[in-house]
CSV table of C-alpha atoms in Angstrom, one decimal:
chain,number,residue,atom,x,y,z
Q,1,UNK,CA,33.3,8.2,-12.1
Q,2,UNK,CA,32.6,11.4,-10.2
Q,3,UNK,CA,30.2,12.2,-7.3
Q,4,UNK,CA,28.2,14.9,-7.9
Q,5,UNK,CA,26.9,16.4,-4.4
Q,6,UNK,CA,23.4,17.8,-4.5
Q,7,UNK,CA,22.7,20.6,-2.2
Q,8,UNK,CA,19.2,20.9,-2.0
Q,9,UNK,CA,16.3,22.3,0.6
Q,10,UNK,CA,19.0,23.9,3.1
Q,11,UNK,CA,20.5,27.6,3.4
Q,12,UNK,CA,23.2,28.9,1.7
Q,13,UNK,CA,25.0,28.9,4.7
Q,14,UNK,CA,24.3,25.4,5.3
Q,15,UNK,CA,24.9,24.4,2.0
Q,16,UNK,CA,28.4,25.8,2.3
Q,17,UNK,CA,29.3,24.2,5.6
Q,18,UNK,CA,28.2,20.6,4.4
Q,19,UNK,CA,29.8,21.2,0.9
Q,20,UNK,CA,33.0,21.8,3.3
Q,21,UNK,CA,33.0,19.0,5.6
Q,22,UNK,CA,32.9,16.8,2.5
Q,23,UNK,CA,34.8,18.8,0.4
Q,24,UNK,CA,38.1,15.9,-0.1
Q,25,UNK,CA,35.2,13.0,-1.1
Q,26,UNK,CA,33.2,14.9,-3.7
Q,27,UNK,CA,34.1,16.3,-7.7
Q,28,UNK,CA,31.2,17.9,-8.8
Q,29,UNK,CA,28.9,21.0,-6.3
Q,30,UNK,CA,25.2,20.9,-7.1
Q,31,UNK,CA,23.3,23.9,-6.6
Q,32,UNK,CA,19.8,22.5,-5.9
Q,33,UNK,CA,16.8,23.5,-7.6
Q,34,UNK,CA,15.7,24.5,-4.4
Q,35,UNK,CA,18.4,27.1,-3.7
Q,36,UNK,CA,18.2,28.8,-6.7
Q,37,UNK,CA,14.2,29.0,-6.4
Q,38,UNK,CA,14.9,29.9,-3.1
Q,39,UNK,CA,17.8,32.7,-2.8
Q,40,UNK,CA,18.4,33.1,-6.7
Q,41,UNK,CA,21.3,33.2,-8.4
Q,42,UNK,CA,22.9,34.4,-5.1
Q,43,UNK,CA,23.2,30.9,-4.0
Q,44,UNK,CA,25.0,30.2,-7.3
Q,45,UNK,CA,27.7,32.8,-6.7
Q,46,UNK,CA,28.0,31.8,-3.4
Q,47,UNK,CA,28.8,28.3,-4.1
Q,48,UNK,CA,30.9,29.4,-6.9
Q,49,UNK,CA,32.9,31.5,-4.5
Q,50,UNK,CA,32.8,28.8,-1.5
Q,51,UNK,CA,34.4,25.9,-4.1
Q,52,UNK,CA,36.5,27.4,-6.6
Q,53,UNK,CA,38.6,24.2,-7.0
Q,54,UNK,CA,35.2,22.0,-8.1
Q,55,UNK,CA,33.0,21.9,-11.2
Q,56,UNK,CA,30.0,24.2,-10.1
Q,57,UNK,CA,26.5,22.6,-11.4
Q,58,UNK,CA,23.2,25.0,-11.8
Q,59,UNK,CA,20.4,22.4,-11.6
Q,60,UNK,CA,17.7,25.1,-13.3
Q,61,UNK,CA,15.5,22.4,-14.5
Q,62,UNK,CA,15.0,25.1,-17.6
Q,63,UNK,CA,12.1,24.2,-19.8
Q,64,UNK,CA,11.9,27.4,-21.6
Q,65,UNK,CA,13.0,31.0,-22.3
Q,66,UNK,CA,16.2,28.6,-22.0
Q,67,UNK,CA,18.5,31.4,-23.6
Q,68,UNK,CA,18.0,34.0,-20.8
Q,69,UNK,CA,18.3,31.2,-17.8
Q,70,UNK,CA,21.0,29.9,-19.2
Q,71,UNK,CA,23.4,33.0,-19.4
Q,72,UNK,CA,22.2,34.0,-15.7
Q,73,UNK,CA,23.6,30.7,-14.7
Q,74,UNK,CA,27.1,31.0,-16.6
Q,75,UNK,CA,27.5,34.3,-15.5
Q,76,UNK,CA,26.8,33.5,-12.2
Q,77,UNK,CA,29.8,31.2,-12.3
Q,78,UNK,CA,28.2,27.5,-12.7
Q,79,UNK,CA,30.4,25.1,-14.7
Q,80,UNK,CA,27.2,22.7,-16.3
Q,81,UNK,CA,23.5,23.7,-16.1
Q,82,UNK,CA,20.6,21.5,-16.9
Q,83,UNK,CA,17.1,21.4,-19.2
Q,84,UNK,CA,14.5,19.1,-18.8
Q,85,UNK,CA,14.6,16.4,-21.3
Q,86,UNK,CA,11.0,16.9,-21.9
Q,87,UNK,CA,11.5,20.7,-22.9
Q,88,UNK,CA,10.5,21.4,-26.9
Q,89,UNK,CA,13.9,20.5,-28.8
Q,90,UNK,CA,14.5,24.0,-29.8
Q,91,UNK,CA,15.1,24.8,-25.9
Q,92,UNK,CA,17.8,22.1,-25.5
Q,93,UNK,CA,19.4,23.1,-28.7
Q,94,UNK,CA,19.5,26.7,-27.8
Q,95,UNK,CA,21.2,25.8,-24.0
Q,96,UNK,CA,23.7,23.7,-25.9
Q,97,UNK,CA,23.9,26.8,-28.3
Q,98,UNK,CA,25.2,29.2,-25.4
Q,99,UNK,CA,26.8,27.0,-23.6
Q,100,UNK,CA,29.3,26.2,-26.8
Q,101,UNK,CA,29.8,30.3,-27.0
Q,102,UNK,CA,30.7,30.1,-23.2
Q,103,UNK,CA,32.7,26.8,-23.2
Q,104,UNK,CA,30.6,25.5,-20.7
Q,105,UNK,CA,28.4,22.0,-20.0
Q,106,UNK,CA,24.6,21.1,-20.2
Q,107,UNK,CA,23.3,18.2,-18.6
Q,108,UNK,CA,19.8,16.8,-19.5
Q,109,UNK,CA,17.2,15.6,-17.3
Q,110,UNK,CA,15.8,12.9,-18.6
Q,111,UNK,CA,12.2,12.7,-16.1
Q,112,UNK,CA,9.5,12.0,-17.6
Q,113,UNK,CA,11.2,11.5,-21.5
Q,114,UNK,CA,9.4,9.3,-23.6
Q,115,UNK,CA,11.3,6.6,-24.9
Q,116,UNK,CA,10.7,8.2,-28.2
Q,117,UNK,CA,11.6,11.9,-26.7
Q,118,UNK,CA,15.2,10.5,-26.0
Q,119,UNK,CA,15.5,9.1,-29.5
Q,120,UNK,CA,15.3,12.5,-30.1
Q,121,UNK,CA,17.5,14.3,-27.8
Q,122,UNK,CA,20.0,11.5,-27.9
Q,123,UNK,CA,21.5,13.5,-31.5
Q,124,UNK,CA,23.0,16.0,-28.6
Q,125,UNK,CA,25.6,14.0,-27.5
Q,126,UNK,CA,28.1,16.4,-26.7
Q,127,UNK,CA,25.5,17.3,-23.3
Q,128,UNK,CA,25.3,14.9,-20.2
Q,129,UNK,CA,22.2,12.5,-19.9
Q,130,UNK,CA,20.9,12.5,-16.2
Q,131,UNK,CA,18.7,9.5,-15.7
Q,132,UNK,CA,16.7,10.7,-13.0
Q,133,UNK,CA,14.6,9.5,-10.7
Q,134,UNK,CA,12.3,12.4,-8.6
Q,135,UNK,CA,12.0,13.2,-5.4
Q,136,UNK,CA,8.2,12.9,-5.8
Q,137,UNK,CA,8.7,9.2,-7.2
Q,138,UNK,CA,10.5,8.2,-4.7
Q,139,UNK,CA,7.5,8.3,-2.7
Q,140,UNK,CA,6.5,5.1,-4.1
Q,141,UNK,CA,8.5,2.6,-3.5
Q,142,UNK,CA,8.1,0.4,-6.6
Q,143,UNK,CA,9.4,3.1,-8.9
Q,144,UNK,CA,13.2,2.8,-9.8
Q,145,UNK,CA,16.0,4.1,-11.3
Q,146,UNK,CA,17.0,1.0,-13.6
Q,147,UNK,CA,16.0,-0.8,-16.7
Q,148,UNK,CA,16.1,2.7,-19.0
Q,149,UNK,CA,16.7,3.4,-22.4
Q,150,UNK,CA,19.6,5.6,-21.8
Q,151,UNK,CA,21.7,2.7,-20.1
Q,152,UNK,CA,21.9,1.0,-23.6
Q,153,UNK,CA,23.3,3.9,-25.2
Q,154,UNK,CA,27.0,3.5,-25.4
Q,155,UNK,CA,27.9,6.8,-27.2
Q,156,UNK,CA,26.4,8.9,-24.5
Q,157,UNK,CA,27.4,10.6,-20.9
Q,158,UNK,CA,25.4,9.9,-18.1
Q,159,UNK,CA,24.8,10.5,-14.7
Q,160,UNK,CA,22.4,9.0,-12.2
Q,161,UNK,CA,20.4,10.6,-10.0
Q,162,UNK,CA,17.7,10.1,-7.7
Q,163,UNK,CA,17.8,8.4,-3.7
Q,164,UNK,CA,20.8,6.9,-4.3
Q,165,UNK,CA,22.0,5.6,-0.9
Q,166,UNK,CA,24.4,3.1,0.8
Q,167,UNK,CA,22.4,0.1,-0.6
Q,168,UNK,CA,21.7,1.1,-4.1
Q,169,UNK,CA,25.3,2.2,-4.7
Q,170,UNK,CA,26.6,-0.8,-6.0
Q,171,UNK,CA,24.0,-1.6,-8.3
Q,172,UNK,CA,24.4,1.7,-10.0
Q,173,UNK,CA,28.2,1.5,-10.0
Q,174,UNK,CA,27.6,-1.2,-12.4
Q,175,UNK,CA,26.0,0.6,-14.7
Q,176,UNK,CA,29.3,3.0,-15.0
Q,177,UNK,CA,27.7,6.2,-14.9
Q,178,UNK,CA,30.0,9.3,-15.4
Q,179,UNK,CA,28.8,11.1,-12.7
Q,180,UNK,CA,26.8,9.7,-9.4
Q,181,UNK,CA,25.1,12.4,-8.1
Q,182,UNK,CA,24.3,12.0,-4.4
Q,183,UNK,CA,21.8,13.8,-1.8
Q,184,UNK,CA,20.3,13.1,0.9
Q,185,UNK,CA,22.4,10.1,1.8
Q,186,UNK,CA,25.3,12.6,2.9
Q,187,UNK,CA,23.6,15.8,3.9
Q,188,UNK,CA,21.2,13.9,6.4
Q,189,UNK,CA,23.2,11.9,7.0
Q,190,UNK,CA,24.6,11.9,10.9
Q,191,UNK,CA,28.1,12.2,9.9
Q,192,UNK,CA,28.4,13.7,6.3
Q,193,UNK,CA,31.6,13.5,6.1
Q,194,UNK,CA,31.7,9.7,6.7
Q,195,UNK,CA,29.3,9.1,4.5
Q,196,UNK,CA,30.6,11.3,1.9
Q,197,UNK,CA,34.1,9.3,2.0
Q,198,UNK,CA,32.3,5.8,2.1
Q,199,UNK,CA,31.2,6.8,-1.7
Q,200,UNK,CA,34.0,8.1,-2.5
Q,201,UNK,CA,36.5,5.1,-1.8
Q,202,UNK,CA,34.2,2.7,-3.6
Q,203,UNK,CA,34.4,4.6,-6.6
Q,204,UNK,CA,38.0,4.9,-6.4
Q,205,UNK,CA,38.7,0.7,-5.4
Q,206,UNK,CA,36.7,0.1,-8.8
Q,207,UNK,CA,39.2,2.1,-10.0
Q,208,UNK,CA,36.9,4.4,-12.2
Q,209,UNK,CA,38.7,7.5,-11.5
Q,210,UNK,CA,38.2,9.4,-14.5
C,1,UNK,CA,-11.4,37.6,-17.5
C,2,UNK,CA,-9.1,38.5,-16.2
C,3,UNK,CA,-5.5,40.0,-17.2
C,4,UNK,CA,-2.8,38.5,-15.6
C,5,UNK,CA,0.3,40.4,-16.3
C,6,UNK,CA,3.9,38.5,-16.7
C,7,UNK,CA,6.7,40.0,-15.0
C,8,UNK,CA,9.9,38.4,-16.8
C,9,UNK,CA,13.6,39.3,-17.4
C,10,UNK,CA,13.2,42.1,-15.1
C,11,UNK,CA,14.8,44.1,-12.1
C,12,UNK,CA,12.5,43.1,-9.4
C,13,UNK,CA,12.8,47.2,-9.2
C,14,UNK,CA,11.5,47.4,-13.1
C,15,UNK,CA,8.7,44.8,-12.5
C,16,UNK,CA,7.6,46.9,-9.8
C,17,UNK,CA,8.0,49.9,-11.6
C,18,UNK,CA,5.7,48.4,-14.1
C,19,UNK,CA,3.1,46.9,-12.1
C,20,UNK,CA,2.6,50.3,-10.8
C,21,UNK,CA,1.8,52.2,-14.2
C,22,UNK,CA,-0.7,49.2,-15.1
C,23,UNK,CA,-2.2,48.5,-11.7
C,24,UNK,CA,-5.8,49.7,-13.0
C,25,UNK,CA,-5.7,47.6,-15.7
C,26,UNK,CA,-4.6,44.3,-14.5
C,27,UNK,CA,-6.0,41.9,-12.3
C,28,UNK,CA,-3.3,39.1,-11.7
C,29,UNK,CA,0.3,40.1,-11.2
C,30,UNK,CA,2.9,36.9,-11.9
C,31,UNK,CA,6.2,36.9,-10.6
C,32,UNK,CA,7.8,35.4,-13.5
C,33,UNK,CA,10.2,32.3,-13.7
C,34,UNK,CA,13.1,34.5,-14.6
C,35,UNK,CA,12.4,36.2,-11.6
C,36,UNK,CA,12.4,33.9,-9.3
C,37,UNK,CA,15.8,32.0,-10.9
C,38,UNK,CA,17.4,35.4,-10.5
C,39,UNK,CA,16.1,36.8,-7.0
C,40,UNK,CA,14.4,33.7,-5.2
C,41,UNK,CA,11.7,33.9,-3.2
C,42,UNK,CA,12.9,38.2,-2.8
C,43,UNK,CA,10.9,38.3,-5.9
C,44,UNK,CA,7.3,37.2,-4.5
C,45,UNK,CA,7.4,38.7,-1.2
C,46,UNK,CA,8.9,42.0,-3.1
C,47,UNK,CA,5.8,41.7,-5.4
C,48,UNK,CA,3.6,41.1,-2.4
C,49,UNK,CA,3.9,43.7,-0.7
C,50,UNK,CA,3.9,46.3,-3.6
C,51,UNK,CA,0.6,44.9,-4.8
C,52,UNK,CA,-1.9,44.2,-1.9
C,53,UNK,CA,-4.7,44.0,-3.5
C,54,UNK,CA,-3.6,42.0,-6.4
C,55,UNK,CA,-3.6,38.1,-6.9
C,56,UNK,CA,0.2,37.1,-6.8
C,57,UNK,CA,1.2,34.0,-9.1
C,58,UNK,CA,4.4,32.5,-8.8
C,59,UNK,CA,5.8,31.1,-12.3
C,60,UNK,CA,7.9,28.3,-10.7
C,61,UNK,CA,7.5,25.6,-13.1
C,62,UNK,CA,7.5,23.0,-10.4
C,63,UNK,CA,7.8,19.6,-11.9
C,64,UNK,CA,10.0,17.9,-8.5
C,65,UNK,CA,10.1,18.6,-5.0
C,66,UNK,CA,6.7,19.6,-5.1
C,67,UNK,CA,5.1,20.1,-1.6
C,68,UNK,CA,8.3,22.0,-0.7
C,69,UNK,CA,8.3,24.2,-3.7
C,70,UNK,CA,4.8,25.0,-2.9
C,71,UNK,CA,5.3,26.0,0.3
C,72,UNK,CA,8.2,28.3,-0.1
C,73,UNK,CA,6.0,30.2,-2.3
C,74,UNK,CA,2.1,30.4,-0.3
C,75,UNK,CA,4.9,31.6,2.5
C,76,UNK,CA,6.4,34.1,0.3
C,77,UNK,CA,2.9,35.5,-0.1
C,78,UNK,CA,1.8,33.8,-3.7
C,79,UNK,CA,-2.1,33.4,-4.0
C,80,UNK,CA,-1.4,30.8,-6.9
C,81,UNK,CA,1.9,28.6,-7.9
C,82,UNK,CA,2.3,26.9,-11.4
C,83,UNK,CA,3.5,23.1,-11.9
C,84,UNK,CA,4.2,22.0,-14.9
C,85,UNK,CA,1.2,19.3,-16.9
C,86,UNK,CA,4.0,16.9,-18.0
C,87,UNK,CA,5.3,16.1,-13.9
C,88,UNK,CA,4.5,12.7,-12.5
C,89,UNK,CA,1.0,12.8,-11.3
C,90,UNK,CA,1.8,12.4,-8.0
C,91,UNK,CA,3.6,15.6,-8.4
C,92,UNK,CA,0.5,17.8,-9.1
C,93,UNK,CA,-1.3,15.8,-6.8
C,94,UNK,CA,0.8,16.7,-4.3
C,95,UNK,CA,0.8,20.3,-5.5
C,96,UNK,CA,-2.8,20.8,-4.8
C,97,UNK,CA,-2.9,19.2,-1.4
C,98,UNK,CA,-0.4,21.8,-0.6
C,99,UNK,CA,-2.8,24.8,-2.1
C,100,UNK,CA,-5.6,23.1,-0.2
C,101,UNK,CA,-4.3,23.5,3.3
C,102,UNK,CA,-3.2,27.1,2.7
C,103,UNK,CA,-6.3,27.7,1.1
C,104,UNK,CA,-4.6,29.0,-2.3
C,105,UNK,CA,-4.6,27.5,-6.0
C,106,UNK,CA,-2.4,26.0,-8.5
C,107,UNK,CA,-2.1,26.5,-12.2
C,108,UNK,CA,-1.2,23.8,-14.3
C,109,UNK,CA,1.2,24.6,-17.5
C,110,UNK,CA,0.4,22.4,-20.2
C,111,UNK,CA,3.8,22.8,-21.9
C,112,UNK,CA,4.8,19.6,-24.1
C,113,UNK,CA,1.6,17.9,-22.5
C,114,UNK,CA,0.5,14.8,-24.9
C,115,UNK,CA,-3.1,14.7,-25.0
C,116,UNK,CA,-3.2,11.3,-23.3
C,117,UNK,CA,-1.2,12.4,-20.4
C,118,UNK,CA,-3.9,15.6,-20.3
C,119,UNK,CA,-6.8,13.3,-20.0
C,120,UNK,CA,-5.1,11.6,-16.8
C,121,UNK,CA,-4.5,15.2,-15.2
C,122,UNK,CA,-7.5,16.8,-16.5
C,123,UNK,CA,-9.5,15.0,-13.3
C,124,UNK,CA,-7.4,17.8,-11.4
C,125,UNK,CA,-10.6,19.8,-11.8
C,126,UNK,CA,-10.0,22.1,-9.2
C,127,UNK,CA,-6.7,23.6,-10.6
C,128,UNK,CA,-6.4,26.2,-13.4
C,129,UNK,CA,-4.7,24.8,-16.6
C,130,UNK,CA,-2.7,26.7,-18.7
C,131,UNK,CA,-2.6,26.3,-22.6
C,132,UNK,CA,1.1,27.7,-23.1
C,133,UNK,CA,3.4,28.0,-25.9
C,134,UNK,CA,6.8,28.7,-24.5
C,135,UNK,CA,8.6,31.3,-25.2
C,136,UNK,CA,11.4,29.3,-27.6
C,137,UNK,CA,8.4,27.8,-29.3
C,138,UNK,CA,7.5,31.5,-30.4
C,139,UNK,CA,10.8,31.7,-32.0
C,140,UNK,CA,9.1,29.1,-34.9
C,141,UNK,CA,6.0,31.5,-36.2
C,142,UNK,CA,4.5,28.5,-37.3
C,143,UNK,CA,3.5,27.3,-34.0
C,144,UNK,CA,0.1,28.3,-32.5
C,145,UNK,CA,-1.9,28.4,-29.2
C,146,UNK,CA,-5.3,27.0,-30.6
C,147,UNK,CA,-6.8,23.7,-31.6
C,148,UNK,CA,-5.8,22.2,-28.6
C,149,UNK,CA,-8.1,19.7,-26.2
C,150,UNK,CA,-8.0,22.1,-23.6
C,151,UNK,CA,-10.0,24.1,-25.3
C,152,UNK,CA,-12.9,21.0,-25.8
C,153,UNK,CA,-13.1,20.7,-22.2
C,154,UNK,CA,-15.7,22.8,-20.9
C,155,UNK,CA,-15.5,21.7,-17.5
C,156,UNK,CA,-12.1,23.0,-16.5
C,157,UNK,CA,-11.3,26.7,-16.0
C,158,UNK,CA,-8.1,27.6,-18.4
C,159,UNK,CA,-5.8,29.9,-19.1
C,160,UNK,CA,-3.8,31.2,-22.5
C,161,UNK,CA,-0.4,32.6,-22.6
C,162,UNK,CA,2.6,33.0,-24.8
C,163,UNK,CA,3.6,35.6,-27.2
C,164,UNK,CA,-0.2,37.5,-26.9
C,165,UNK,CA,-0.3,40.8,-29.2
C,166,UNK,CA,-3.0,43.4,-30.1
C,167,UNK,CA,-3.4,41.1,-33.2
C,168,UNK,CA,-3.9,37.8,-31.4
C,169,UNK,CA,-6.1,38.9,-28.7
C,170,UNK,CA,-9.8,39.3,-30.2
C,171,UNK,CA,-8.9,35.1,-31.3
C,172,UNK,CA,-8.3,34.2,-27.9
C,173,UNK,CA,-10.9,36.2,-26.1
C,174,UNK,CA,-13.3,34.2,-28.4
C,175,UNK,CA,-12.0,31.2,-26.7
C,176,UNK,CA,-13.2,32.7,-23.4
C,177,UNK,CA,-10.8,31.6,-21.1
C,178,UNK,CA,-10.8,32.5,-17.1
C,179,UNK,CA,-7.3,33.9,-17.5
C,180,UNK,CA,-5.2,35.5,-20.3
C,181,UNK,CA,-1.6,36.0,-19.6
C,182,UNK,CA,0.6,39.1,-21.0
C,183,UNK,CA,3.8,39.9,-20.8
C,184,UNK,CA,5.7,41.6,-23.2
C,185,UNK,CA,2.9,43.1,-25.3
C,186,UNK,CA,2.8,45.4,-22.2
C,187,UNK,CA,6.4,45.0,-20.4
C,188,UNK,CA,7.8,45.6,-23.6
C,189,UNK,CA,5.5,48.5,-24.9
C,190,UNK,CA,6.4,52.2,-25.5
C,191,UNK,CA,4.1,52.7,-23.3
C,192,UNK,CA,3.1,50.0,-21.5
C,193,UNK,CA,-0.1,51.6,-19.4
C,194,UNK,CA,-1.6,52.4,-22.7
C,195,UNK,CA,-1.2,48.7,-24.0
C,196,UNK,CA,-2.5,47.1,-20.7
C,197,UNK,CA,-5.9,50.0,-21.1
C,198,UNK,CA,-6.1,48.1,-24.7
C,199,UNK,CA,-6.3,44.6,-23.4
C,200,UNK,CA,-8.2,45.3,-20.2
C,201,UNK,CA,-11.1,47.5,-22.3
C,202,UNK,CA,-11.6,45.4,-24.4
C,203,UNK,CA,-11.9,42.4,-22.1
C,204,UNK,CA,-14.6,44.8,-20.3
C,205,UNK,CA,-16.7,46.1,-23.0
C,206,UNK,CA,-17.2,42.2,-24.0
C,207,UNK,CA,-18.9,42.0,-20.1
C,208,UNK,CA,-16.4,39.2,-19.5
C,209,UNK,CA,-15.4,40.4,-16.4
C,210,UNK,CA,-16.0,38.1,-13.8
């Protein structure tokens, strides 16, 4: 299990500095959608740059012209880059499509997919399934990250996204995602660094290392 | 009607370059979603401030982190931002509360939209909806930008875009919608002020030109 940090709704500079302070407790460097809407692909090269040693993730929420957004983001040096689930099919075929010619990753956002939309997309297994729960849902309380679809698919790689905090960890540890992908609950947090490691060890007592 | 031109896969140096030798004939100037991926919020203020006098829409596709995305772009200096139709409600709720307190709009994309999910938005009457077929969608010639609901609904002010020619363009003025979007029917052009005088004359000379 990795921990996937999500840098969102800070600067570059700031993004750097946390992504330092927590650099020993985390696997995977998001650049937020929120950087790269922000700064551009500048904030992808400067992460890139900042963390050579980690898997660099583009979160481009592409929903179309998903040939030309996906080459700026592989050329700007990310690792993975993701589509919306709910894109037409021929845009998550064509990101898996260059991302094969540069030996690179996709992951798929699965907000808002119809049950029927993933039976779909679930045929691309070789991408990574995000189950995702956004920002703007979290506003409500009552919505939640569980009792989906994509949990019951054993063939497929996922990752978990969405609020995740000290609480909820445990509870999506179970599920065994391959990637935890973690926000707000270290880069608010008072001391990042502490809370960065606090994930970190769980995952590593449970022994799901891989 | 009016003509919004698209700025996409462009030098924010060429979309200016462009916007100039079509400025007579154009009456909305979109920062495209390629632009903003590639050069952040650079992009709208860079737009801004080389076209005064025009309407600025920024293409960000928000479908997450919606009030901040909004912001970052009325700040920039965009009269209107697009979020996409298939978001969480909440999402484009929150979109327009944003556009309401700066006293600027919001366009809705209607990309991979199911009509049930468009009848629960469509009370979102003070936002501009956009009947759009993406970009990869145009790579299938059998797909089409009519016979949708959209176009049933004569309450809600709409706009058309994806893949507009010459040949297309007397169908979807018959449609009368408040907005039709071009991009590379002019971008792309030999001569792209000549192709921009086509679409803009004949928009005039049918007196739809409020």
């Amino acid at each position: 299990m990795k921990i996937q940090l999500a840098l969102d709704r800070l600067s570059i500079q700031e993004a750097i500095a946390i992504g330092e302070e927590v650099r020993e407790y985390v696997d995977w460097v998001e650049v937020g959608t929120s950087l790269i809407k922000e700064y551009g692909m500048d904030s992808v090269r400067a992460l890139r740059n900042a963390f050579p040693e980690k898997t660099i993730i583009a979160d481009m929420k592409t929903i179309d012209n998903s040939r030309y957004e996906f080459e700026l983001c592989y050329r700007a040096g990310a690792d993975v880059a993701t589509v919306m689930g709910v894109s037409p099919v021929v845009t998550i075929a064509n990101c898996l499509e260059v991302a094969l010619s540069y030996n690179k990753e996709v992951m798929i956002d699965l907000l808002q997919v119809s049950d029927l939309h993933f039976k779909e997309i679930s045929t691309f297994d070789k991408a990574i399934f995000c189950q995702h729960l956004s920002k703007d849902l979290q506003e409500d309380a009552s919505n939640t990250l569980l009792d989906k679809p994509i949990f019951k698919n054993e063939k497929l790689n996922y990752a978990v996204a969405g609020g995740i905090s000290r609480t909820s960890f445990p509870e999506i540890m179970n599920m065994n995602p391959k990637i935890v992908i973690i926000g707000s609950a270290i880069t608010q947090s008072d001391n990042p660094k502490q809370a960065a490691k606090f994930f970190y060890e769980l995952t590593r007592e449970k022994g799901n290392c891989t």
